[in-house]
mmCIF file of N, CA and C in Angstrom:
data_model
loop_
_atom_site.group_PDB
_atom_site.id
_atom_site.type_symbol
_atom_site.label_atom_id
_atom_site.label_comp_id
_atom_site.label_asym_id
_atom_site.label_seq_id
_atom_site.Cartn_x
_atom_site.Cartn_y
_atom_site.Cartn_z
ATOM 1 N N MET N 72 -5.959 20.600 -25.237
ATOM 2 C CA MET N 72 -5.099 19.416 -25.285
ATOM 3 C C MET N 72 -4.473 19.144 -23.909
ATOM 4 N N THR N 73 -4.087 20.199 -23.221
ATOM 5 C CA THR N 73 -3.499 20.008 -21.895
ATOM 6 C C THR N 73 -4.543 19.493 -20.911
ATOM 7 N N LYS N 74 -5.799 19.968 -21.043
ATOM 8 C CA LYS N 74 -6.854 19.512 -20.139
ATOM 9 C C LYS N 74 -7.138 18.027 -20.345
ATOM 10 N N ALA N 75 -7.136 17.595 -21.592
ATOM 11 C CA ALA N 75 -7.367 16.179 -21.895
ATOM 12 C C ALA N 75 -6.209 15.329 -21.368
ATOM 13 N N ASN N 76 -5.006 15.883 -21.453
ATOM 14 C CA ASN N 76 -3.830 15.148 -20.995
ATOM 15 C C ASN N 76 -3.792 15.044 -19.472
ATOM 16 N N THR N 77 -4.261 16.085 -18.781
ATOM 17 C CA THR N 77 -4.242 16.049 -17.322
ATOM 18 C C THR N 77 -5.424 15.259 -16.770
ATOM 19 N N PHE N 78 -6.474 15.092 -17.582
ATOM 20 C CA PHE N 78 -7.669 14.384 -17.099
ATOM 21 C C PHE N 78 -7.448 12.878 -17.034
ATOM 22 N N THR N 79 -6.830 12.318 -18.060
ATOM 23 C CA THR N 79 -6.634 10.868 -18.089
ATOM 24 C C THR N 79 -5.643 10.370 -17.038
ATOM 25 N N PRO N 80 -4.518 11.051 -16.785
ATOM 26 C CA PRO N 80 -3.621 10.564 -15.733
ATOM 27 C C PRO N 80 -4.277 10.594 -14.356
ATOM 28 N N SER N 81 -5.142 11.587 -14.097
ATOM 29 C CA SER N 81 -5.809 11.657 -12.797
ATOM 30 C C SER N 81 -6.720 10.452 -12.599
ATOM 31 N N GLN N 82 -7.356 9.999 -13.673
ATOM 32 C CA GLN N 82 -8.182 8.790 -13.587
ATOM 33 C C GLN N 82 -7.311 7.569 -13.313
ATOM 34 N N ASP N 83 -6.173 7.498 -13.991
ATOM 35 C CA ASP N 83 -5.250 6.381 -13.788
ATOM 36 C C ASP N 83 -4.699 6.381 -12.372
ATOM 37 N N ILE N 84 -4.391 7.569 -11.856
ATOM 38 C CA ILE N 84 -3.852 7.687 -10.499
ATOM 39 C C ILE N 84 -4.899 7.256 -9.479
ATOM 40 N N GLY N 85 -6.165 7.607 -9.720
ATOM 41 C CA GLY N 85 -7.240 7.203 -8.822
ATOM 42 C C GLY N 85 -7.397 5.692 -8.788
ATOM 43 N N LEU N 86 -7.349 5.078 -9.957
ATOM 44 C CA LEU N 86 -7.454 3.619 -10.050
ATOM 45 C C LEU N 86 -6.229 2.958 -9.432
ATOM 46 N N TYR N 87 -5.068 3.550 -9.678
ATOM 47 C CA TYR N 87 -3.816 2.994 -9.164
ATOM 48 C C TYR N 87 -3.759 3.076 -7.647
ATOM 49 N N SER N 88 -4.215 4.219 -7.091
ATOM 50 C CA SER N 88 -4.184 4.390 -5.640
ATOM 51 C C SER N 88 -5.153 3.432 -4.962
ATOM 52 N N GLN N 89 -6.299 3.170 -5.606
ATOM 53 C CA GLN N 89 -7.256 2.212 -5.049
ATOM 54 C C GLN N 89 -6.654 0.814 -4.991
ATOM 55 N N THR N 90 -5.992 0.422 -6.077
ATOM 56 C CA THR N 90 -5.357 -0.897 -6.127
ATOM 57 C C THR N 90 -4.217 -0.978 -5.127
ATOM 58 N N LEU N 91 -3.452 0.111 -5.031
ATOM 59 C CA LEU N 91 -2.318 0.150 -4.115
ATOM 60 C C LEU N 91 -2.794 0.096 -2.671
ATOM 61 N N LEU N 92 -3.897 0.789 -2.375
ATOM 62 C CA LEU N 92 -4.447 0.802 -1.020
ATOM 63 C C LEU N 92 -4.911 -0.592 -0.626
ATOM 64 N N CYS N 93 -5.603 -1.268 -1.547
ATOM 65 C CA CYS N 93 -6.071 -2.636 -1.302
ATOM 66 C C CYS N 93 -4.884 -3.575 -1.136
ATOM 67 N N PHE N 94 -3.844 -3.353 -1.947
ATOM 68 C CA PHE N 94 -2.666 -4.203 -1.930
ATOM 69 C C PHE N 94 -1.884 -4.043 -0.632
ATOM 70 N N THR N 95 -1.697 -2.784 -0.197
ATOM 71 C CA THR N 95 -0.912 -2.523 1.006
ATOM 72 C C THR N 95 -1.657 -2.947 2.261
ATOM 73 N N SER N 96 -3.002 -2.835 2.261
ATOM 74 C CA SER N 96 -3.773 -3.214 3.441
ATOM 75 C C SER N 96 -3.679 -4.712 3.693
ATOM 76 N N THR N 97 -3.640 -5.506 2.630
ATOM 77 C CA THR N 97 -3.499 -6.954 2.801
ATOM 78 C C THR N 97 -2.084 -7.308 3.230
ATOM 79 N N ILE N 98 -1.101 -6.610 2.681
ATOM 80 C CA ILE N 98 0.295 -6.894 3.013
ATOM 81 C C ILE N 98 0.624 -6.430 4.431
ATOM 82 N N SER N 99 0.137 -5.239 4.807
ATOM 83 C CA SER N 99 0.490 -4.659 6.101
ATOM 84 C C SER N 99 0.003 -5.526 7.259
ATOM 85 N N LYS N 100 -1.144 -6.181 7.085
ATOM 86 C CA LYS N 100 -1.648 -7.064 8.139
ATOM 87 C C LYS N 100 -0.662 -8.187 8.414
ATOM 88 N N GLY N 101 -0.214 -8.854 7.361
ATOM 89 C CA GLY N 101 0.751 -9.926 7.513
ATOM 90 C C GLY N 101 2.103 -9.403 7.943
ATOM 91 N N PHE N 102 2.452 -8.202 7.459
ATOM 92 C CA PHE N 102 3.754 -7.629 7.781
ATOM 93 C C PHE N 102 3.840 -7.244 9.249
ATOM 94 N N ILE N 103 2.752 -6.709 9.803
ATOM 95 C CA ILE N 103 2.740 -6.313 11.218
ATOM 96 C C ILE N 103 2.903 -7.541 12.113
ATOM 97 N N TYR N 104 2.211 -8.623 11.759
ATOM 98 C CA TYR N 104 2.334 -9.853 12.544
ATOM 99 C C TYR N 104 3.751 -10.411 12.480
ATOM 100 N N ASP N 105 4.338 -10.411 11.299
ATOM 101 C CA ASP N 105 5.713 -10.894 11.142
ATOM 102 C C ASP N 105 6.690 -10.006 11.890
ATOM 103 N N TYR N 106 6.444 -8.692 11.864
ATOM 104 C CA TYR N 106 7.334 -7.741 12.537
ATOM 105 C C TYR N 106 7.275 -7.910 14.046
ATOM 106 N N ILE N 107 6.067 -8.126 14.581
ATOM 107 C CA ILE N 107 5.909 -8.345 16.025
ATOM 108 C C ILE N 107 6.577 -9.652 16.431
ATOM 109 N N ARG N 108 6.398 -10.675 15.599
ATOM 110 C CA ARG N 108 7.025 -11.966 15.886
ATOM 111 C C ARG N 108 8.545 -11.834 15.875
ATOM 112 N N PHE N 109 9.070 -11.057 14.918
ATOM 113 C CA PHE N 109 10.507 -10.834 14.820
ATOM 114 C C PHE N 109 11.021 -10.066 16.034
ATOM 115 N N LEU N 110 10.260 -9.071 16.479
ATOM 116 C CA LEU N 110 10.681 -8.288 17.642
ATOM 117 C C LEU N 110 10.696 -9.149 18.899
ATOM 118 N N ARG N 111 9.730 -10.043 19.018
ATOM 119 C CA ARG N 111 9.675 -10.906 20.200
ATOM 120 C C ARG N 111 10.901 -11.807 20.271
ATOM 121 N N VAL N 112 11.283 -12.351 19.140
ATOM 122 C CA VAL N 112 12.453 -13.227 19.091
ATOM 123 C C VAL N 112 13.727 -12.412 19.293
ATOM 124 N N PHE N 113 13.775 -11.240 18.650
ATOM 125 C CA PHE N 113 14.985 -10.420 18.681
ATOM 126 C C PHE N 113 15.235 -9.843 20.069
ATOM 127 N N LEU N 114 14.171 -9.386 20.730
ATOM 128 C CA LEU N 114 14.329 -8.771 22.051
ATOM 129 C C LEU N 114 14.089 -9.762 23.182
ATOM 130 N N GLN N 115 13.766 -11.008 22.836
ATOM 131 C CA GLN N 115 13.531 -12.076 23.820
ATOM 132 C C GLN N 115 12.469 -11.679 24.842
ATOM 133 N N PHE N 116 11.262 -11.430 24.348
ATOM 134 C CA PHE N 116 10.153 -11.072 25.245
ATOM 135 C C PHE N 116 9.678 -12.291 26.012
#
């Protein structure tokens, strides 16, 4: 019973991490550009 219980969450975690990785990679691209733009304005480059 414990093996069955530990097997299904690992599958869910694998699927969740894949979705999270795809989600963060799309967000981080836009976030890095916004952060650089903010730094340029803030530090007056």
